[in-house]
Coordinates of N, CA and C in Angstrom, one line a residue:
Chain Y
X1 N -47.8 75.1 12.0 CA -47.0 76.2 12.6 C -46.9 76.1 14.1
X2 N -46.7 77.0 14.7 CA -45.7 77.0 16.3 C -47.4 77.4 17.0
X3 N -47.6 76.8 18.5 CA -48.7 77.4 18.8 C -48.1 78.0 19.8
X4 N -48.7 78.7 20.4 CA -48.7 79.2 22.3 C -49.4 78.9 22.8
X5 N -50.8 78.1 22.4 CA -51.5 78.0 23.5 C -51.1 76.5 24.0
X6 N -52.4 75.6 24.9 CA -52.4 74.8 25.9 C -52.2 73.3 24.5
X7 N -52.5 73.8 23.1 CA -53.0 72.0 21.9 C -51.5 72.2 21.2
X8 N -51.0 71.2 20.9 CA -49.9 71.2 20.0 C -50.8 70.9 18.5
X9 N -49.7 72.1 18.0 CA -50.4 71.4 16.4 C -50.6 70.1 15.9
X10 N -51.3 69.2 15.5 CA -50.9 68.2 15.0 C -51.0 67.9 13.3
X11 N -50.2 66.9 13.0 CA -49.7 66.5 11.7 C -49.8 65.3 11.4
X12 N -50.5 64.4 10.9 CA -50.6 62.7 10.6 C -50.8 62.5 9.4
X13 N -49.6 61.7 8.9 CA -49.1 61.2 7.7 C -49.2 59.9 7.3
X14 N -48.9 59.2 6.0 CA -49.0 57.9 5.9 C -47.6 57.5 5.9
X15 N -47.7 56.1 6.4 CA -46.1 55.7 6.7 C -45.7 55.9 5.1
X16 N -44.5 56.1 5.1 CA -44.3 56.4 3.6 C -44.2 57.8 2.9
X17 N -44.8 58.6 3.5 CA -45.1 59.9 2.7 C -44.2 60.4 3.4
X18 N -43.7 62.0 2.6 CA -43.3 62.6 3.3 C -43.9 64.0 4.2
X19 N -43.2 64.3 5.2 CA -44.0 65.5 5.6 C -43.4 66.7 6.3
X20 N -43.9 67.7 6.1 CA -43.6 69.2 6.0 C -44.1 69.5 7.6
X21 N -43.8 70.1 8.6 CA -43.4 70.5 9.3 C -42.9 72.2 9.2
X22 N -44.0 73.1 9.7 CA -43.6 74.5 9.8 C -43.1 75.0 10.9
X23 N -42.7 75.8 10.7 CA -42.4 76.5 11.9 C -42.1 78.3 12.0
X24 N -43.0 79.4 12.4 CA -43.1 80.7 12.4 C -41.9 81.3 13.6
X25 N -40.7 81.6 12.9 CA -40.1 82.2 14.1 C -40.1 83.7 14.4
X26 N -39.7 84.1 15.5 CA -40.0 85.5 15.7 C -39.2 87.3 16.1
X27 N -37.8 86.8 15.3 CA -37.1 87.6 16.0 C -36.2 87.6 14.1
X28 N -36.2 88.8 13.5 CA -35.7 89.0 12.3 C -34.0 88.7 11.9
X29 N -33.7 89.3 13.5 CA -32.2 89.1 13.7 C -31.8 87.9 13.9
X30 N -32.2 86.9 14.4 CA -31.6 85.4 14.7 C -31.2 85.1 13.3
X31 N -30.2 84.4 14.0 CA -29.4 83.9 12.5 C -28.9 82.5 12.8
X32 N -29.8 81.6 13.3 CA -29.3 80.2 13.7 C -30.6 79.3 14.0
X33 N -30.6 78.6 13.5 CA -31.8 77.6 14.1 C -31.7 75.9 14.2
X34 N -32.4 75.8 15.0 CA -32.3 74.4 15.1 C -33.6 73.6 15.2
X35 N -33.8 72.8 14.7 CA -35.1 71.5 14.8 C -34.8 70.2 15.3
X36 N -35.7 70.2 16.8 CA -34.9 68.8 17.4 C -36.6 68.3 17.2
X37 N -36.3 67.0 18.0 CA -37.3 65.9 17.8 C -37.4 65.5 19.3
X38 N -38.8 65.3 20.1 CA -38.6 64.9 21.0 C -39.7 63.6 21.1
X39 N -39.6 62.5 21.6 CA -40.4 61.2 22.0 C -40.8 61.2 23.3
X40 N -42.0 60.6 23.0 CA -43.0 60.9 24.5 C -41.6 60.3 25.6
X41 N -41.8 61.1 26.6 CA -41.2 60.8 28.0 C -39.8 60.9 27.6
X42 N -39.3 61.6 26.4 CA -37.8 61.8 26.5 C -37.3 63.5 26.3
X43 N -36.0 63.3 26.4 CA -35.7 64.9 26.0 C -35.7 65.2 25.0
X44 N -35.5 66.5 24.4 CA -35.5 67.1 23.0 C -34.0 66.2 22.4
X45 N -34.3 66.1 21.5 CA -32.9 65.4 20.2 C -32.7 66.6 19.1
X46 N -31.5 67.3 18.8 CA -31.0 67.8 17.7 C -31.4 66.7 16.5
X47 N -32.1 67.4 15.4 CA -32.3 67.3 14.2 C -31.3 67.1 13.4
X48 N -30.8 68.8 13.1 CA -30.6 69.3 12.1 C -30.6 70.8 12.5
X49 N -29.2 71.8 11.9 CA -29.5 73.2 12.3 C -29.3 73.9 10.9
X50 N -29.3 75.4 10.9 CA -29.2 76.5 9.8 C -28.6 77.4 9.9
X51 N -28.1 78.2 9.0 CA -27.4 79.2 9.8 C -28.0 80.3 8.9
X52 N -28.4 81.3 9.2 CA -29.0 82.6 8.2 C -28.6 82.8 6.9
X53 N -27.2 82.3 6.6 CA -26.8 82.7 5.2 C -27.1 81.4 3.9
X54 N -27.9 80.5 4.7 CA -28.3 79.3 4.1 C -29.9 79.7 3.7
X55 N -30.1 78.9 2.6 CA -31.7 78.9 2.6 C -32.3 77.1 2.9
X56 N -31.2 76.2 2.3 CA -31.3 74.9 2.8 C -30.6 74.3 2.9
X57 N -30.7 73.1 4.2 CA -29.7 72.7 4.3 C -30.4 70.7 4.2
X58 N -29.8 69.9 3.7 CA -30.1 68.5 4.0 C -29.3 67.8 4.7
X59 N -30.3 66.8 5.7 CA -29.6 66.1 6.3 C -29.8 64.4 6.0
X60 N -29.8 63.4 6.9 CA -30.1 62.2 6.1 C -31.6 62.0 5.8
X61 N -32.7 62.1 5.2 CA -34.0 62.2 5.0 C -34.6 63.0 6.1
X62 N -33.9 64.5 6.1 CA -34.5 65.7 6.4 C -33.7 66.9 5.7
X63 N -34.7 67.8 5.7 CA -34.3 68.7 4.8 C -34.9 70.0 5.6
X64 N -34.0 71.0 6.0 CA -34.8 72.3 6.4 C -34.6 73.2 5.5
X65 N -35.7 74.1 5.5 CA -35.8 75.4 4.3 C -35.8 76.9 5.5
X66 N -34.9 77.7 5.1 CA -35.0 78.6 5.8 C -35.6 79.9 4.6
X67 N -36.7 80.6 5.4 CA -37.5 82.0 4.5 C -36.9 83.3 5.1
X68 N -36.0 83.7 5.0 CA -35.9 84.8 6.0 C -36.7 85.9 5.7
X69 N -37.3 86.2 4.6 CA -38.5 87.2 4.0 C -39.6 86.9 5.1
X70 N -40.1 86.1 5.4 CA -41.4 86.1 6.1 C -41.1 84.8 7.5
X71 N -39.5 84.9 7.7 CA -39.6 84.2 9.0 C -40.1 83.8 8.7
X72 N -39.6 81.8 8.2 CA -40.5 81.1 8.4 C -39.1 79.8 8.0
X73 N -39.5 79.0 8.8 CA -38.6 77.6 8.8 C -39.7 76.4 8.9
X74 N -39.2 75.4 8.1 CA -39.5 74.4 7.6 C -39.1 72.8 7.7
X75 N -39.3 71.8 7.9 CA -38.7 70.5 8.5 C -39.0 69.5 7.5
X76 N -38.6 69.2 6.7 CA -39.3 68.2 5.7 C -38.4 67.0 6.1
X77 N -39.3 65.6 6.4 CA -38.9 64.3 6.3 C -39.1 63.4 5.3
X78 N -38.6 62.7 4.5 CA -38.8 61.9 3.2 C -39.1 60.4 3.9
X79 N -40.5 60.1 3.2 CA -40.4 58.7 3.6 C -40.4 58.1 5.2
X80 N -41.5 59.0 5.8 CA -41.5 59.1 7.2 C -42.2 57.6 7.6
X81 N -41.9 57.5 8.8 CA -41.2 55.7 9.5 C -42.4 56.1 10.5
X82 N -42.8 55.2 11.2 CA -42.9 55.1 12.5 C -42.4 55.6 13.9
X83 N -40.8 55.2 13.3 CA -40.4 56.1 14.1 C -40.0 57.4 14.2
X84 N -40.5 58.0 13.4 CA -40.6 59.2 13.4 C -41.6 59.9 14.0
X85 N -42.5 59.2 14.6 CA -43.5 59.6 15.4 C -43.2 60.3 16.7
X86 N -43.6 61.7 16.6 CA -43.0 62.5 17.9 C -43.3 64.0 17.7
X87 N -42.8 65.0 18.9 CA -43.1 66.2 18.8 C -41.8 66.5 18.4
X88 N -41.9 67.6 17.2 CA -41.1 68.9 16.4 C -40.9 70.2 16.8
X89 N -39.7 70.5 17.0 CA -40.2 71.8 17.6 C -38.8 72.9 16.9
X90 N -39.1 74.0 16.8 CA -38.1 74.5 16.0 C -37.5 75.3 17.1
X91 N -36.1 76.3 16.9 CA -35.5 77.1 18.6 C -34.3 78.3 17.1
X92 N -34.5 79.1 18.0 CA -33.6 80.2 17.3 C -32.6 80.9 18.2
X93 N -32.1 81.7 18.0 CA -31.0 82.6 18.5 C -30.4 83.3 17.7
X94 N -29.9 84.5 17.9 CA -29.2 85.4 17.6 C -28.0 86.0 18.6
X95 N -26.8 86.5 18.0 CA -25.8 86.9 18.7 C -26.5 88.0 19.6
X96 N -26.9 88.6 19.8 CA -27.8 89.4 20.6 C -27.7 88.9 21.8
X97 N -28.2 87.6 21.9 CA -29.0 87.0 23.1 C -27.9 86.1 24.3
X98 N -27.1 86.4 23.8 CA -26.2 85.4 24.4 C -26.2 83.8 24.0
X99 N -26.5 83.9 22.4 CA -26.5 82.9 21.9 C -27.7 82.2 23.0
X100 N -28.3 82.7 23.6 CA -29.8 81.8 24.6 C -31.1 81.2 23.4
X101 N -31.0 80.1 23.1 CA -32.2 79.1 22.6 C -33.5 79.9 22.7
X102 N -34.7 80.4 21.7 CA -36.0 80.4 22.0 C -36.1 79.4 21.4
X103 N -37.8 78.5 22.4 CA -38.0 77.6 21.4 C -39.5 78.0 21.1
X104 N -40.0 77.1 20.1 CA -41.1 76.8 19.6 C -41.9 76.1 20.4
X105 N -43.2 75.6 20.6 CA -44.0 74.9 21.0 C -43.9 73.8 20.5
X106 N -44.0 73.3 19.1 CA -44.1 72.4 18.8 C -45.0 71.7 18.0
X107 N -44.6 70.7 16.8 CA -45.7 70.0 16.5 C -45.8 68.4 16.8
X108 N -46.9 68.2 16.8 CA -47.2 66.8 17.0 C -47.3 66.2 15.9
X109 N -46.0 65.2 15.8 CA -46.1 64.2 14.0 C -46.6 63.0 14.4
X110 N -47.3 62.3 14.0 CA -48.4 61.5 14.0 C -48.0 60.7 12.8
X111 N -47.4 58.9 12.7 CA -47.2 58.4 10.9 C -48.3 57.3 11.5
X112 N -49.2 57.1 10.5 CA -50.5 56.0 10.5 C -49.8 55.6 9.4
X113 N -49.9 53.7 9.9 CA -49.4 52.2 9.5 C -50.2 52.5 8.2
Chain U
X1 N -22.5 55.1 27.1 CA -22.6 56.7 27.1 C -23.2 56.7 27.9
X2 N -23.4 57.6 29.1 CA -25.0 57.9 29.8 C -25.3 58.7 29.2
X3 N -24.2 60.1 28.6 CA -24.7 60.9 28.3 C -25.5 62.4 29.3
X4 N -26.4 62.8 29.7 CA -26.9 63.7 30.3 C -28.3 62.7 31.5
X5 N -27.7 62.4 32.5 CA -28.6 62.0 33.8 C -29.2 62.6 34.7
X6 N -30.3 62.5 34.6 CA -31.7 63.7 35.5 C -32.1 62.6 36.4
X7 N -31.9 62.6 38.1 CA -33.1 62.5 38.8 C -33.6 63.1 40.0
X8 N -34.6 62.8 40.2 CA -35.4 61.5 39.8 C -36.3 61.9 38.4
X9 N -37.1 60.9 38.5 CA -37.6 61.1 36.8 C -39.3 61.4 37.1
X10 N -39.5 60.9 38.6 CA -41.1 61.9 38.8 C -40.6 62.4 40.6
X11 N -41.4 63.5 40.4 CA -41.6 63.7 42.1 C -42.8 64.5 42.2
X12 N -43.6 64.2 43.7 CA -44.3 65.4 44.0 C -44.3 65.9 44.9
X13 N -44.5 67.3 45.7 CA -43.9 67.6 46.7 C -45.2 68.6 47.2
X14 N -45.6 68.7 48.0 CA -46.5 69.8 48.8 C -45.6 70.9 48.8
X15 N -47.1 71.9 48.5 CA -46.9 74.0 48.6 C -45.8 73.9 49.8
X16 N -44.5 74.4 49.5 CA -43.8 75.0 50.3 C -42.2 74.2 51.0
X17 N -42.7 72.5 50.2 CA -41.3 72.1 50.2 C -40.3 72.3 49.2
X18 N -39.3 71.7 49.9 CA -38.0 72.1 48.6 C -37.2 71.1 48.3
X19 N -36.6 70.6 47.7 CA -35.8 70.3 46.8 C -34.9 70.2 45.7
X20 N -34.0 69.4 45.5 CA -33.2 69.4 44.5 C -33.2 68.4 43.1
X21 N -33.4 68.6 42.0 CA -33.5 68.0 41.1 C -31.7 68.1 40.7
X22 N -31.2 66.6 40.4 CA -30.2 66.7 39.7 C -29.7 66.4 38.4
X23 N -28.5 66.4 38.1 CA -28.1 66.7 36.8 C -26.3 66.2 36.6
X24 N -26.5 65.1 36.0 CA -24.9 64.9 35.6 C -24.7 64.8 34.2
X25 N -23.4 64.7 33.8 CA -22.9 64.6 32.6 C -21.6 63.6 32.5
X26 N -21.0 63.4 31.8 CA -20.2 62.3 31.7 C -19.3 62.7 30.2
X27 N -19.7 63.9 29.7 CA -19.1 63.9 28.1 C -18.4 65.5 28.4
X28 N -17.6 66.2 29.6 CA -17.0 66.8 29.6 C -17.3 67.9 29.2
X29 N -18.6 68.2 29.3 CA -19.0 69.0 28.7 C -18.7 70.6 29.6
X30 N -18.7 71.9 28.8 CA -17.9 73.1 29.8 C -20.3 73.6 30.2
X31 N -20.5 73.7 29.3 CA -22.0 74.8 29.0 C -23.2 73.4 29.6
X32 N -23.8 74.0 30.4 CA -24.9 73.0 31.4 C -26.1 74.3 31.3
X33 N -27.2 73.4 31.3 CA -28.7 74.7 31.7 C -29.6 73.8 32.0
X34 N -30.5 74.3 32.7 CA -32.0 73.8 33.0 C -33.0 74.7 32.8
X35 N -34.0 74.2 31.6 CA -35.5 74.5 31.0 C -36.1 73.7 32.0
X36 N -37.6 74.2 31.5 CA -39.0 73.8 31.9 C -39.9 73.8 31.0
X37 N -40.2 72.8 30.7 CA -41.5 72.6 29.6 C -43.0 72.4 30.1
X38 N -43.9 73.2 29.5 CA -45.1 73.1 29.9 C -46.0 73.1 29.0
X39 N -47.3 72.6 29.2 CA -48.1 72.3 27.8 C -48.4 73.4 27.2
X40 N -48.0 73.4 25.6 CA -48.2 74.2 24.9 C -47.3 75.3 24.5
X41 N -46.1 75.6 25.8 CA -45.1 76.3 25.6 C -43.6 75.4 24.9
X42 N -43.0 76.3 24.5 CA -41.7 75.9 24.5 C -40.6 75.7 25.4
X43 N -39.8 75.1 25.4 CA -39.2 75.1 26.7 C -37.8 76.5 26.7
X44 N -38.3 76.9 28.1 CA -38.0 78.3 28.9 C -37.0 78.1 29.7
X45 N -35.4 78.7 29.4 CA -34.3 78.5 30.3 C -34.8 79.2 31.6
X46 N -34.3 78.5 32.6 CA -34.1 78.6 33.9 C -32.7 79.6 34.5
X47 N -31.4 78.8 34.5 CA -30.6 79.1 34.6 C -29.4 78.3 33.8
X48 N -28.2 78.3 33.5 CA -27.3 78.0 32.8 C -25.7 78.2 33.3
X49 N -24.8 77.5 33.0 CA -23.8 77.7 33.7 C -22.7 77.3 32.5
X50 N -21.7 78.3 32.2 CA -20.4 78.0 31.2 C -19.0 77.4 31.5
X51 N -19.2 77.0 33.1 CA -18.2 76.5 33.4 C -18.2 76.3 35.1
X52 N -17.2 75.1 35.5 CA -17.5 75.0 36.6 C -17.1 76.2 37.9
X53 N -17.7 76.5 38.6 CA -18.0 77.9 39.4 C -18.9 79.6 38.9
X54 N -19.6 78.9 38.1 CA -20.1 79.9 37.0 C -21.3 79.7 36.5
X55 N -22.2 80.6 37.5 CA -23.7 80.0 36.6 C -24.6 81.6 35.8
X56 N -25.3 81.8 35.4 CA -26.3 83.2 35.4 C -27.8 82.2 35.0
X57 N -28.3 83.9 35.1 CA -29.9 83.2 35.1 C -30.7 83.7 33.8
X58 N -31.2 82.4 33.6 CA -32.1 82.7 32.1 C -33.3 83.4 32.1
X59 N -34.2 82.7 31.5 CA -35.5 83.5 31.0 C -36.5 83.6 32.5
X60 N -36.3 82.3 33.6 CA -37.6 82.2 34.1 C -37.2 81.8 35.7
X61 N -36.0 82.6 36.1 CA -35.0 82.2 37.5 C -35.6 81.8 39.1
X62 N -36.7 83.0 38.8 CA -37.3 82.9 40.2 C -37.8 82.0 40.9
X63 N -37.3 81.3 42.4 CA -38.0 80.6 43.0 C -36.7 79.5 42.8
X64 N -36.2 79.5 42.0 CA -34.8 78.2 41.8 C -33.4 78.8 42.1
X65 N -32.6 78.3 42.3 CA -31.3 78.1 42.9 C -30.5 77.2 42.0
X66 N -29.3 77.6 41.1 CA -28.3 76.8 40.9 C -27.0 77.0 41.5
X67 N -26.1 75.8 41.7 CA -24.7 75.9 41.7 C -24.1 74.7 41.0
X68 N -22.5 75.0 40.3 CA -21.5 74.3 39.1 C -20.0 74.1 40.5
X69 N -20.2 73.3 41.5 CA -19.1 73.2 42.2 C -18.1 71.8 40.9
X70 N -18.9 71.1 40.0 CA -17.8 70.4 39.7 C -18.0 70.5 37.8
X71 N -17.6 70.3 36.8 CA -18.1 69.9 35.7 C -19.1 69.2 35.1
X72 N -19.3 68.0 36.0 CA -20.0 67.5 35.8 C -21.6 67.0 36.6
X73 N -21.7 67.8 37.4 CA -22.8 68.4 38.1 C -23.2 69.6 38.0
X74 N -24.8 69.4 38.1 CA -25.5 71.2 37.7 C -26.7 71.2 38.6
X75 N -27.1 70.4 40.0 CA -28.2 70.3 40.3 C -29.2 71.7 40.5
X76 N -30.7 71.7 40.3 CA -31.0 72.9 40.5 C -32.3 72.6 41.8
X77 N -32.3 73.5 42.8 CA -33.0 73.5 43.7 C -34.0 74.8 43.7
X78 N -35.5 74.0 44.4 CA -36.1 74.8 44.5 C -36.6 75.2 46.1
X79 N -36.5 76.4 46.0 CA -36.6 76.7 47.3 C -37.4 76.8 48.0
X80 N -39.0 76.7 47.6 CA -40.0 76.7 48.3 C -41.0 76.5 47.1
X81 N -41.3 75.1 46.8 CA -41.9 74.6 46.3 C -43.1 75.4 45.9
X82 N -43.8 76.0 44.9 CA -45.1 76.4 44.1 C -46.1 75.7 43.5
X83 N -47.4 75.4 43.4 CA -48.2 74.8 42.3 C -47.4 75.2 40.8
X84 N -47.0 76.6 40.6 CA -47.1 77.0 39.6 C -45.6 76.3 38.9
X85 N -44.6 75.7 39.9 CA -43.4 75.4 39.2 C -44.1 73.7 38.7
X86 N -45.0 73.2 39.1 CA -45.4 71.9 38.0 C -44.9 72.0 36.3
X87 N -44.0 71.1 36.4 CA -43.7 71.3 35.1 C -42.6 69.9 35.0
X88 N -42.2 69.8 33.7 CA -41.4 69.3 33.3 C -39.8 69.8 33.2
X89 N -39.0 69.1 34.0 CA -38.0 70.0 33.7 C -36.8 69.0 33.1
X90 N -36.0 69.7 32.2 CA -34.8 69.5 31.2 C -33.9 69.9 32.0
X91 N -32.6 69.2 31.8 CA -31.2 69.4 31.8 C -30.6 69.5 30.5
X92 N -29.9 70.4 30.2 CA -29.2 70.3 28.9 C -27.5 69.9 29.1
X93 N -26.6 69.7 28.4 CA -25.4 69.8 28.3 C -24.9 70.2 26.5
X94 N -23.8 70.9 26.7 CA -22.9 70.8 25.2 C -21.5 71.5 25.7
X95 N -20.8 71.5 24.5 CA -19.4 72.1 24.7 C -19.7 73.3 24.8
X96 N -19.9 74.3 23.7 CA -20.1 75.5 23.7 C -21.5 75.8 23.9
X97 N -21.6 77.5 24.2 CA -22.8 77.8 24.3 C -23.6 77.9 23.2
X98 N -23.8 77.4 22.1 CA -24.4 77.4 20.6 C -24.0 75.5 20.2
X99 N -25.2 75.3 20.5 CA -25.0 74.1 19.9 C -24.8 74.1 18.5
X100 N -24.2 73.1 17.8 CA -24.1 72.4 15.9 C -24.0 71.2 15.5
X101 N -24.3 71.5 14.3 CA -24.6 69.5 13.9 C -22.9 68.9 14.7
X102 N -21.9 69.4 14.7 CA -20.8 68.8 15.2 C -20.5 68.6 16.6
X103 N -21.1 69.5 17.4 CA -21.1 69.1 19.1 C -22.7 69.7 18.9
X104 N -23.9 68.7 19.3 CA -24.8 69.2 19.5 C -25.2 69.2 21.2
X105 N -26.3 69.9 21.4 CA -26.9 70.2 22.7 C -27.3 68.8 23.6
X106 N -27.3 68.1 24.6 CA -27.5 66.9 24.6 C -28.5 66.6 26.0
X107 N -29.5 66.6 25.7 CA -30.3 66.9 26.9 C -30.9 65.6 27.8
X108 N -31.1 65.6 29.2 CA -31.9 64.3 29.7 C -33.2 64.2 29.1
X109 N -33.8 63.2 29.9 CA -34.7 62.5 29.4 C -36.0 63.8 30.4
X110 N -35.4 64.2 31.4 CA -36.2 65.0 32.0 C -36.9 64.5 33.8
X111 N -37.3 65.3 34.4 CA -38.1 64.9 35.3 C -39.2 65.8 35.6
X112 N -40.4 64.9 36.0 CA -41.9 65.3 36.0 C -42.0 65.6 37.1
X113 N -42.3 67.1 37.6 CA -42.7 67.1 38.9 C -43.6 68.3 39.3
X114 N -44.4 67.4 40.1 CA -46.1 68.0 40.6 C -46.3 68.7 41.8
X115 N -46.6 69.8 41.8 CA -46.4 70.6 43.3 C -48.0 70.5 44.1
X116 N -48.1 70.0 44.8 CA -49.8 69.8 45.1 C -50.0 71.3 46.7

């Protein structure tokens, strides 16, 4: 799940498996999310997004689950690579906000050869 | 493509200098913003701009300066350098203000910079 403090969660997988990736968001109203991917020393990369009236949506070997009962979003990768090795981080918004991005902290995915 | 160009890509500056961190784009994009990432947080808008001559201020403004004189420039300046602004900072670009899988958010690679 999303931390606040100073350690990013981490997550280490076997090349091959797949892996789940949570994410606790915090605002009932948002009705938009997105899961980007970012690589050491680069910027965040769009995933995959959701829109509130979805509960899932697939993309090419990623799949998000959206909970809206207990706020809670989900990142699943099939068959996770190498390169998929990187921080996850989930971001929400609602019309509220001026459409303005919160993000998540982040997890750290980790795939062992 | 360049895509979205940040530099420099490290700097560090002594309590009380200033500077400009820049920011181009090349994909015509109208919606520009600058985050800051720090360990453990998520990344926290700065300021943002919808068009060129048009900026407002996000979550975390103080101590920074932006101006949008062209489309494809967003540089953000700091005006009197802090330890506390150490951080990582992002450029974003997209078309609209809500990114989607069809025009997504498209951000630099970033620049590191250390306020001693």
């Amino acid at each position: 799940g999303e931390n606040v403090g100073l350690h990013l969660p981490t997550l280490s997988v076997q090349e091959g498996d797949n892996s789940i990736i949570n994410c606790a968001y915090s605002n009932s109203a948002s009705d938009y999310f997105i899961w980007y991917k970012q690589e050491s020393g680069k910027g965040p990369q769009f995933i995959i997004d959701i829109r509130s009236n979805m509960d899932k949506r697939q993309g090419q070997r990623v799949t998000v689950l959206l909970n809206k009962t207990v706020k809670h979003l989900s990142l699943q990768i099939a068959a996770t690579q190498p390169g998929d090795s990187a921080v996850y981080f989930c971001a929400e918004t609602f019309s509220g906000s001026a459409r303005q991005l919160t993000f998540g902290s982040g997890t750290q995915l980790t795939v062992l050869p | 493509n360049a895509g979205v160009t940040q530099t420099p890509k490290f700097q560090v500056l002594k309590t009380g200098q200033s500077m400009t961190l820049q920011c181009a784009q090349d994909m015509n994009h109208e919606y520009m913003s600058w985050y800051r990432q720090d360990p453990g947080m998520g990344l926290r808008l700065i300021h943002y701009s919808v068009g060129a001559g048009i900026t407002d201020q996000g979550e975390v403004p103080n101590g920074y300066n932006v101006s949008r004189s062209t489309t494809e420039d967003f540089p953000l300046r700091l005006l009197s350098a802090a330890p506390s602004q150490t951080s990582v900072y992002f450029c974003a670009s997209s078309y609209s203000r809500v990114a989607s899988s069809n025009q997504p958010q498209h951000f630099g690679d970033g620049t590191r910079l250390s306020i001693l």
